[in-house]
XYZ file of C-alpha atoms in Angstrom:
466
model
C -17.449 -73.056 -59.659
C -17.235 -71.188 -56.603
C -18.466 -72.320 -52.942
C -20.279 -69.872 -51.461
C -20.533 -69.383 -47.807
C -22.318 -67.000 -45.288
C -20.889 -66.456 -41.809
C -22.743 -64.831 -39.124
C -20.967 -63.656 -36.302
C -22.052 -61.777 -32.142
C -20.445 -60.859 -29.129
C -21.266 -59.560 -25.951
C -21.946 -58.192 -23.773
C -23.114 -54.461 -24.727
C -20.912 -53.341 -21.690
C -17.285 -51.497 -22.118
C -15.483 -54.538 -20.651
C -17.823 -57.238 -18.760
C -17.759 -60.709 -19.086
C -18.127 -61.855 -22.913
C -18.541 -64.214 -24.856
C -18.979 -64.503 -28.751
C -21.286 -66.916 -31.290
C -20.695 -67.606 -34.928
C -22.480 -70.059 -37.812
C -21.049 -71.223 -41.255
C -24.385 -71.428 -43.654
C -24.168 -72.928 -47.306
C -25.286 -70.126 -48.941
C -27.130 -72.193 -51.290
C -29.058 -74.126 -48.939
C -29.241 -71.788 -46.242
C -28.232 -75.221 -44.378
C -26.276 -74.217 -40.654
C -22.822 -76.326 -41.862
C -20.782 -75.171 -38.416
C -21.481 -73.319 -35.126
C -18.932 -71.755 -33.097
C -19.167 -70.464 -29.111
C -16.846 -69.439 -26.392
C -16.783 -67.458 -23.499
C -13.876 -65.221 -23.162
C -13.999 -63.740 -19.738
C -13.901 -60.109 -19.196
C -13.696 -57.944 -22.659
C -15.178 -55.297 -24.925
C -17.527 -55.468 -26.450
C -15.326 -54.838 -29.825
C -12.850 -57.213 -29.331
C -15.663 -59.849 -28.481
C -17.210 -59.165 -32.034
C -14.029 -58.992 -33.461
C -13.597 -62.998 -31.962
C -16.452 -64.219 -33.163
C -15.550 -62.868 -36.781
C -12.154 -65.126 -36.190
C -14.089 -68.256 -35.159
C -16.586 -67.887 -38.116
C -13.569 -67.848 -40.487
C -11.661 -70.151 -38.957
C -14.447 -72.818 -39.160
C -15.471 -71.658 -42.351
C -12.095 -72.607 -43.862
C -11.324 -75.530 -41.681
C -14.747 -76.681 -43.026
C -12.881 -76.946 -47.114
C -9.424 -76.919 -46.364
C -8.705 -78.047 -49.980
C -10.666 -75.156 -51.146
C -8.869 -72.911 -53.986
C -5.994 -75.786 -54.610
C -7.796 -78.993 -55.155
C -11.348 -77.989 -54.655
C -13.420 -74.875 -55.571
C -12.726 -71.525 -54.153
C -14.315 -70.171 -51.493
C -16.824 -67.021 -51.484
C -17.520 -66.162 -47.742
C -20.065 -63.275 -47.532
C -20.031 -62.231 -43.257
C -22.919 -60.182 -42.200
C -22.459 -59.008 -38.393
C -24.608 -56.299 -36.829
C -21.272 -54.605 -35.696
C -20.576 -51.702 -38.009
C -17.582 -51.021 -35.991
C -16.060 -54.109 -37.429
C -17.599 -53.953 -41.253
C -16.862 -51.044 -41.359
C -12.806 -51.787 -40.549
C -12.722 -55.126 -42.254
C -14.109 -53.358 -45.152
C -11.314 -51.093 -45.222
C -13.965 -48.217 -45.191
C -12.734 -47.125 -41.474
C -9.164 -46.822 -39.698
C -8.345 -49.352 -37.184
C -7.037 -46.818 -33.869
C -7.435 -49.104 -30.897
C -4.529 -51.225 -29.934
C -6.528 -53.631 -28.922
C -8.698 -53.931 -31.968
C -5.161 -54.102 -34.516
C -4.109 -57.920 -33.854
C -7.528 -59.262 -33.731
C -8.363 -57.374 -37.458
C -4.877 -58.655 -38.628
C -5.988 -62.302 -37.672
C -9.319 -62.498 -38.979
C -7.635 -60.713 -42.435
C -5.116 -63.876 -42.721
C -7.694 -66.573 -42.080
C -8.564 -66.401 -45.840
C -7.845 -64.398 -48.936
C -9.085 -60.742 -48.691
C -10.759 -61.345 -52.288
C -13.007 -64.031 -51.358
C -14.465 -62.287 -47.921
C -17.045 -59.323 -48.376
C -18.693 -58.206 -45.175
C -22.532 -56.342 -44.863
C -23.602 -55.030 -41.942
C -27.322 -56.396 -40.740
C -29.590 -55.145 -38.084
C -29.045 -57.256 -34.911
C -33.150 -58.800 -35.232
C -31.401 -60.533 -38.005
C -28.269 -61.965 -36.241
C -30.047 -64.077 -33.835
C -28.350 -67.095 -34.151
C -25.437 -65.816 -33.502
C -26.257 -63.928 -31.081
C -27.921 -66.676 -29.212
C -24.922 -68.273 -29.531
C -23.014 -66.232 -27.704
C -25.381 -65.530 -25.258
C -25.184 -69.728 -24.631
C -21.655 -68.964 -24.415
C -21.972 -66.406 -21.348
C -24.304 -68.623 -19.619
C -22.058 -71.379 -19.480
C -19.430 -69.304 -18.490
C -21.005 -67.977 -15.468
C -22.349 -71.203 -14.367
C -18.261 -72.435 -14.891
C -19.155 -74.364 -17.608
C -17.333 -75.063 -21.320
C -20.429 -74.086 -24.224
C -21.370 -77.585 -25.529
C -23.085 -77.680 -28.927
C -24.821 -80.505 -28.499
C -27.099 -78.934 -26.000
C -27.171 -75.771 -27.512
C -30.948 -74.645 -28.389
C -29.692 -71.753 -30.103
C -30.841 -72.593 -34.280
C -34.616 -71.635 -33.185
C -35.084 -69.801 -36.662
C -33.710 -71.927 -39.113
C -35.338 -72.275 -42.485
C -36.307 -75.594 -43.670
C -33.549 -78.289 -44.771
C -33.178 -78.243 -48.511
C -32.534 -81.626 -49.699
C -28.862 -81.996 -50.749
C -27.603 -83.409 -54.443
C -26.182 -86.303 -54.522
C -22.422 -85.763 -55.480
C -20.654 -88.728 -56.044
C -20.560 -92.345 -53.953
C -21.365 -93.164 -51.031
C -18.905 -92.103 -48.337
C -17.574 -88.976 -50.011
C -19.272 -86.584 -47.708
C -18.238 -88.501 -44.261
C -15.096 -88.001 -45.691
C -15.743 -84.467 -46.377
C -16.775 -83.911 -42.942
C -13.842 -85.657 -41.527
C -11.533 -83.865 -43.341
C -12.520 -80.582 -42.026
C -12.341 -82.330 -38.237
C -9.117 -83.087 -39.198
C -8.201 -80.226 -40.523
C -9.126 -77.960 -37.372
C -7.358 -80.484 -35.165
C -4.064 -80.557 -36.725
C -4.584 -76.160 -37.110
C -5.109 -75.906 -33.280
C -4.264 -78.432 -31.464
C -7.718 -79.984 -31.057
C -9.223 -83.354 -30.285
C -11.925 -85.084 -32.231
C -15.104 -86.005 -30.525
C -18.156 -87.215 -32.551
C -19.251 -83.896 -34.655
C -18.132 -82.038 -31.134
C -14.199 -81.081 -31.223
C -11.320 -78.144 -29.319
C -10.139 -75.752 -31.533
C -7.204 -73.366 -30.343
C -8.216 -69.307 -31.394
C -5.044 -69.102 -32.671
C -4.452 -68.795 -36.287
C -1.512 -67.121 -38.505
C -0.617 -63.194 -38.572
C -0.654 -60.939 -41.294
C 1.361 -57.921 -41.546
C -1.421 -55.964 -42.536
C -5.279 -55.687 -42.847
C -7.895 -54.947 -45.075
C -8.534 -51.612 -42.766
C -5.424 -49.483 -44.046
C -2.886 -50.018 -41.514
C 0.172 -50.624 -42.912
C 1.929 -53.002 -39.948
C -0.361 -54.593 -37.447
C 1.312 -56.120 -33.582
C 0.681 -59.734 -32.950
C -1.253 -61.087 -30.381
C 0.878 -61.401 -26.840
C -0.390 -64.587 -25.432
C -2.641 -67.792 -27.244
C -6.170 -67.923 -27.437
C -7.805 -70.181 -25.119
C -9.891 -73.162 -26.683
C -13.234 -72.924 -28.220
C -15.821 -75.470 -28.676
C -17.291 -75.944 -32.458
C -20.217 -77.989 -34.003
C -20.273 -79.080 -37.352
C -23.578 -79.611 -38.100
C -23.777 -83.282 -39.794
C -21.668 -84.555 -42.028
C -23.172 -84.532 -45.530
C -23.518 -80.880 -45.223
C -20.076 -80.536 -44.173
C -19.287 -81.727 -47.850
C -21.566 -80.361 -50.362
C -22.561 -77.118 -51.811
C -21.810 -76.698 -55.098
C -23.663 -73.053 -55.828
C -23.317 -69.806 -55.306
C -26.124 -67.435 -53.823
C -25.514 -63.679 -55.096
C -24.725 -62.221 -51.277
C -25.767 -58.023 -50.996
C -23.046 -55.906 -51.588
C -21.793 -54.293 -48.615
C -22.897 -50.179 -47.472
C -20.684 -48.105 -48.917
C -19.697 -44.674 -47.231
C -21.579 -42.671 -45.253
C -24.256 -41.963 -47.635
C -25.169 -45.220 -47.800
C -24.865 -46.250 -43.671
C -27.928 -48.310 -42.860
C -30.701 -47.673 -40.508
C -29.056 -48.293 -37.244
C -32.646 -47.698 -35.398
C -33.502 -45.338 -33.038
C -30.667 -45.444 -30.144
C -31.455 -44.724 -26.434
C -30.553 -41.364 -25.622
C -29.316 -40.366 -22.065
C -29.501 -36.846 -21.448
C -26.913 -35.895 -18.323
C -28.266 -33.386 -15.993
C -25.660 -33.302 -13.618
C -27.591 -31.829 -10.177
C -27.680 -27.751 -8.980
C -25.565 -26.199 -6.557
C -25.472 -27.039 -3.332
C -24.222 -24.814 -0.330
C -20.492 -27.085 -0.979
C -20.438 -26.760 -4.791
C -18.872 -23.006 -5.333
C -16.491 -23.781 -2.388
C -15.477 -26.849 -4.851
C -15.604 -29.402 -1.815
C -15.681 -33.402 -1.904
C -19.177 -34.306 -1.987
C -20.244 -37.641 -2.500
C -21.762 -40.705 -1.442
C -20.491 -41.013 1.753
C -20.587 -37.251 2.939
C -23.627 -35.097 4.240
C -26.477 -35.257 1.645
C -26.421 -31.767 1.220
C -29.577 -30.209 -0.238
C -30.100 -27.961 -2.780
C -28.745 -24.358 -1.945
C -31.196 -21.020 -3.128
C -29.010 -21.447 -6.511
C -29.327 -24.646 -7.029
C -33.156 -24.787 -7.007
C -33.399 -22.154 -9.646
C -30.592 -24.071 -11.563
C -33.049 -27.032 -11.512
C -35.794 -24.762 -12.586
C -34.180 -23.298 -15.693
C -33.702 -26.794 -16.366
C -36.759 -27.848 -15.914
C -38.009 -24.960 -18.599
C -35.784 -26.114 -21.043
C -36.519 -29.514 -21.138
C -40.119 -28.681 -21.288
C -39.866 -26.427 -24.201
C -38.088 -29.359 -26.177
C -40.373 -31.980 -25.162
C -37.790 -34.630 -26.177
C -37.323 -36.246 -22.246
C -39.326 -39.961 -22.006
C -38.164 -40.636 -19.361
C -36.706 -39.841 -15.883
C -34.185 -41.639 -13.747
C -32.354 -40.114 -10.695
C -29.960 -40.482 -7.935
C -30.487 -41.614 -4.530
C -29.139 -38.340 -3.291
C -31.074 -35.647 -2.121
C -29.554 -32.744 -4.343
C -30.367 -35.341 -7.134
C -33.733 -36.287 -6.478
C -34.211 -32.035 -5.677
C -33.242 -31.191 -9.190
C -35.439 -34.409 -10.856
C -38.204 -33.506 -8.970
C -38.285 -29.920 -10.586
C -38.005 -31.107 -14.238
C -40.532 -34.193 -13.433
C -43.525 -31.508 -11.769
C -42.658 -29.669 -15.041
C -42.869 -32.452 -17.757
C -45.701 -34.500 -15.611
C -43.670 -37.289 -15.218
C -42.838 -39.954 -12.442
C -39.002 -39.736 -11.224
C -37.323 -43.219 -10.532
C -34.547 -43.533 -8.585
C -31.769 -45.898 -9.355
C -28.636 -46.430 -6.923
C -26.164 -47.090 -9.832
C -25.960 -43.275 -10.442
C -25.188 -41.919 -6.944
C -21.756 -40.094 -6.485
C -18.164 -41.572 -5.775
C -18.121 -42.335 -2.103
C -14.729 -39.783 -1.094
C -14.043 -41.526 2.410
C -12.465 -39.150 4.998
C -12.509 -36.773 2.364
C -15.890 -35.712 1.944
C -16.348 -32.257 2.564
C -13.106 -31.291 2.519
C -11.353 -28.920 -0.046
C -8.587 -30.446 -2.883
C -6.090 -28.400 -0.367
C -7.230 -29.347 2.387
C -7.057 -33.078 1.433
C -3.287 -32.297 -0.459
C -2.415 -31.308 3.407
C -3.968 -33.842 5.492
C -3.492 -36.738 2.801
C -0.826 -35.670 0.350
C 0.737 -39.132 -0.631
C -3.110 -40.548 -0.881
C -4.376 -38.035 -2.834
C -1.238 -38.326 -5.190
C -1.696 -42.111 -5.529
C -5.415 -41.157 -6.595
C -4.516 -38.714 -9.110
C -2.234 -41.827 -10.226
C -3.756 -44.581 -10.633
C -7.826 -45.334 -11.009
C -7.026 -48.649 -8.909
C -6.655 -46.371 -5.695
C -9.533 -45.008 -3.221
C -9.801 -42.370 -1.367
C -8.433 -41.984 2.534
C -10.747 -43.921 4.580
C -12.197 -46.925 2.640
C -13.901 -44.782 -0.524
C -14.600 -45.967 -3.673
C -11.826 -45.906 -6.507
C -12.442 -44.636 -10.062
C -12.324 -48.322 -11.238
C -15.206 -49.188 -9.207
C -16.928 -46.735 -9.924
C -16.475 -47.201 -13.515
C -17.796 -51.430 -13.010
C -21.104 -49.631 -11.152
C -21.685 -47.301 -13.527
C -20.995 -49.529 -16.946
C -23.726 -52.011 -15.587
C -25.853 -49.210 -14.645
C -25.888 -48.275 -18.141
C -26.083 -51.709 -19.690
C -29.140 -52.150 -17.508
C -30.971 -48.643 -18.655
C -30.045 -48.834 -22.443
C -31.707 -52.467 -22.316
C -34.845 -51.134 -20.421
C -34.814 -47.974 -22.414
C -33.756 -48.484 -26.154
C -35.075 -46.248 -28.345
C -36.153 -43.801 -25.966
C -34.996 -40.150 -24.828
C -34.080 -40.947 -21.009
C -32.917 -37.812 -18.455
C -30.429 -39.230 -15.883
C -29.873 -36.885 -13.089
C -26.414 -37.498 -11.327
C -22.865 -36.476 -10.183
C -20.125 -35.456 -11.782
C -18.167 -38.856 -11.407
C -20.677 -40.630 -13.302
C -21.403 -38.353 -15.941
C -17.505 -38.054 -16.906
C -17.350 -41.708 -16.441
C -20.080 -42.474 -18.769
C -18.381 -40.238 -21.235
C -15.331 -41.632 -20.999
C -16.543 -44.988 -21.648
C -18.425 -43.730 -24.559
C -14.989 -42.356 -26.159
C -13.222 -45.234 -24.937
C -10.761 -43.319 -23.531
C -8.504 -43.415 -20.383
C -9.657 -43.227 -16.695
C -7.259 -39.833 -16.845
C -9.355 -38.368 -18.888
C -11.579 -37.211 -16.228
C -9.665 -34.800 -14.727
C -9.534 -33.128 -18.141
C -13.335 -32.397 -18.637
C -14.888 -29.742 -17.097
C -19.032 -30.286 -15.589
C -20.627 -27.338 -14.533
C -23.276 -27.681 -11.939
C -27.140 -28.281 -13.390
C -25.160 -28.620 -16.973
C -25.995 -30.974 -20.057
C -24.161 -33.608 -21.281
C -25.630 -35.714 -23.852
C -24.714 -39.749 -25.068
C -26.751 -41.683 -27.403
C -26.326 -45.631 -27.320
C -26.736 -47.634 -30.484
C -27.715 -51.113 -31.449
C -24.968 -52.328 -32.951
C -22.960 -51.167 -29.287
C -21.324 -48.329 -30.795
C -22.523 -45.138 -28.656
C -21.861 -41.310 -30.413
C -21.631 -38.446 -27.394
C -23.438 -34.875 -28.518
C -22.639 -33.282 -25.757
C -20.510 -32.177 -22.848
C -21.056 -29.341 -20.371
C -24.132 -26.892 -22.367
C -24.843 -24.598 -19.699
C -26.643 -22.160 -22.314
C -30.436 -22.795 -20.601
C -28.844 -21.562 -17.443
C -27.900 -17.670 -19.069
């Protein structure tokens, strides 16, 4: 008979790349008793990729767990249930895997164990919150500079009872269980024993191909660092005899589950000023230029529109006056307070505030080059780069999607952080920027999910402005 398994699996953060961490648990699935938990923090990663490690972990210790198991012993059934869809979705073979980054990681958690005896179901995150406190235990400690340590982890808060276990066979066969799976991790990664406490190394062995449809997957460049897993006790680390019928996983899109309501930013970027037709740098650091004659009716057509949807929740703004200008309008319109949150302000441009793209290409050629180059470099003059921008405006959003989930939000801001909050939402390159257009007072829409995925709607509507 079969030995069925459930592994739940986290990561986070919800940011594009902040620092992560990840959280996994091996349950019998007959029991429902917590046989393993796994937790490390990775340092600064997506979101993605930290799922995508906590998938490998819960494998990993699922199989290191009954190494005899499909030789000597009883297969394995592992059923994973994650509240990623990105990564059911892939393992499942039901999606293509595009990202480089995301390629090795699905080829390693593929190889861990046979593709027949994994099935994956995507869960809403309320139900993941073991794992997910997990990893959140994980982040903690890496902040403070701390390795995770299970035996002060708090994080098994909802567990259901302990079902008694049968007795299967004499005394001593399921420390010896237990120890064999010890064993079996240490002499897989490197690792050292220590009570029920022990090192494993992430690595694990490749497979030239996934469950996702790519036909030849890259290997990883460089070794995982070490994580820390719990097995939790020793008798359960060797019984389990039964199987528990696991859900079968959502198939196609028909079938998607009920992801919740997301939070929705609507992008306003702000009206003209008297500097936006003569396309000059105008950010953070320049003038605080007020809304021009233009502008203000700009904001007012906006303002009309939104109130004829009656969709907006919610309004958050820029420091800067041409920002606050155009929220003000829609706010008096909607009856609705405006809060203003620094994250969103415009790129600080340095010396080059206020000047024209020519006029910069003649005073500051090889600087403006270098800046078209590479998102590293600033501006002339100590401004901010794209890169920090991006870090201001990725927490900015973490912070607002948290405060507003499930609600319609209108952020009034720059260009710069619009595009940038695109960008991040199609996971695409810094370059990318110079290759959308944003009209003044125009619409951009993103909507952020709770499994981390985000969907944009919109880019650049100017129609309530004709």
């Amino acid at each position: 008979m079969a030995r069925g398994l459930v592994v739940l699996a986290d990561g986070g953060p919800g940011g594009n790349r902040a620092p992560a961490g990840y959280g996994a648990v091996v349950i019998d699935a007959a029991t429902g008793e917590t046989l393993a938990e796994a937790a490390e923090y990775i340092g600064v990663a997506t979101n993605n990729v930290a799922e995508y490690r906590g998938l490998i972990a819960g494998l990993t210790a699922a199989k290191a767990l009954f190494p005899d198991a499909g030789t000597t012993g009883p297969e394995l059934r592992v059923h994973v249930r994650m509240d990623s869809k990105l990564v059911v979705e892939q393992m499942s073979g039901r999606w293509k895997i595009k990202h480089p980054d995301m390629k090795p990681l699905a080829a390693r958690a593929a190889a861990v164990l046979p593709p027949s005896s994994v099935t994956y179901e995507w869960i809403p995150r309320a139900q993941n919150k073991h794992a997910d406190r997990l990893a959140n235990e994980a982040m903690d400690a890496g902040r403070d500079g701390r390795q995770w340590e299970a035996a002060a982890s708090t994080a098994e808060l909802d567990a259901p009872a302990r079902t008694p276990l049968p007795d299967r066979g004499p005394p001593g066969d399921a420390a010896a269980g237990a120890a064999k799976a010890r064993a079996a991790l240490a002499a897989a990664r490197g690792g050292t024993e220590a009570g029920t406490l022990f090192e494993v190394g992430g690595e694990g062995p490749e497979a030239p191909g996934s469950t996702a449809s790519e036909p030849t997957l890259p290997e990883p460049t460089a070794p995982e660092p070490t994580v820390a897993v719990a097995v939790a006790g020793a008798a359960a680390a060797a019984s389990s005899t039964g199987t528990a019928a696991a859900p079968a996983p959502q198939v196609g899109w028909a079938a998607a589950p009920d992801l919740g309501a997301p939070a929705t930013f609507v992008l306003l970027r702000h009206g003209e000023t008297a500097l936006t037709p003569e396309k000059r740098f105008s950010g953070s650091g320049g003038t605080d230029p007020e809304l021009s004659a233009t502008g203000r009716d700009q904001a007012a057509r906006a303002a009309a529109h939104f109130a004829a949807l009656g969709t907006v929740q919610e309004i958050v703004s820029s420091p800067l006056r041409r920002c606050r200008e155009t929220a003000a309008a829609v706010a008096d319109r909607l009856g609705l307070e405006v809060r203003v949150d620094e994250g969103l302000r415009e790129t600080d441009f340095g010396a080059w505030e206020g000047l024209t793209f020519g006029e910069v290409r003649e005073r500051y050629g090889d600087d403006l080059t270098a800046w078209l180059a590479d998102p590293e470099t600033a501006p002339t003059g100590g401004g901010e780069s794209f890169t920090e921008v991006a870090t201001r405006v990725a927490a900015t959003r973490d912070r607002l999607t948290a405060r507003y989930a499930g609600r319609t939000v209108l952020l009034v801001t720059h260009v710069t952080p619009i595009k940038t909050l695109v960008r991040l939402a199609l996971e695409a390159p810094a370059q990318a920027m110079f290759r959308m257009e944003l009209s003044a007072a125009s619409i951009s829409t993103v909507a952020y999910y709770g499994d981390g995925n985000a969907s944009v709607r919109v880019l650049n509507d100017t129609s309530h402005l004709r």
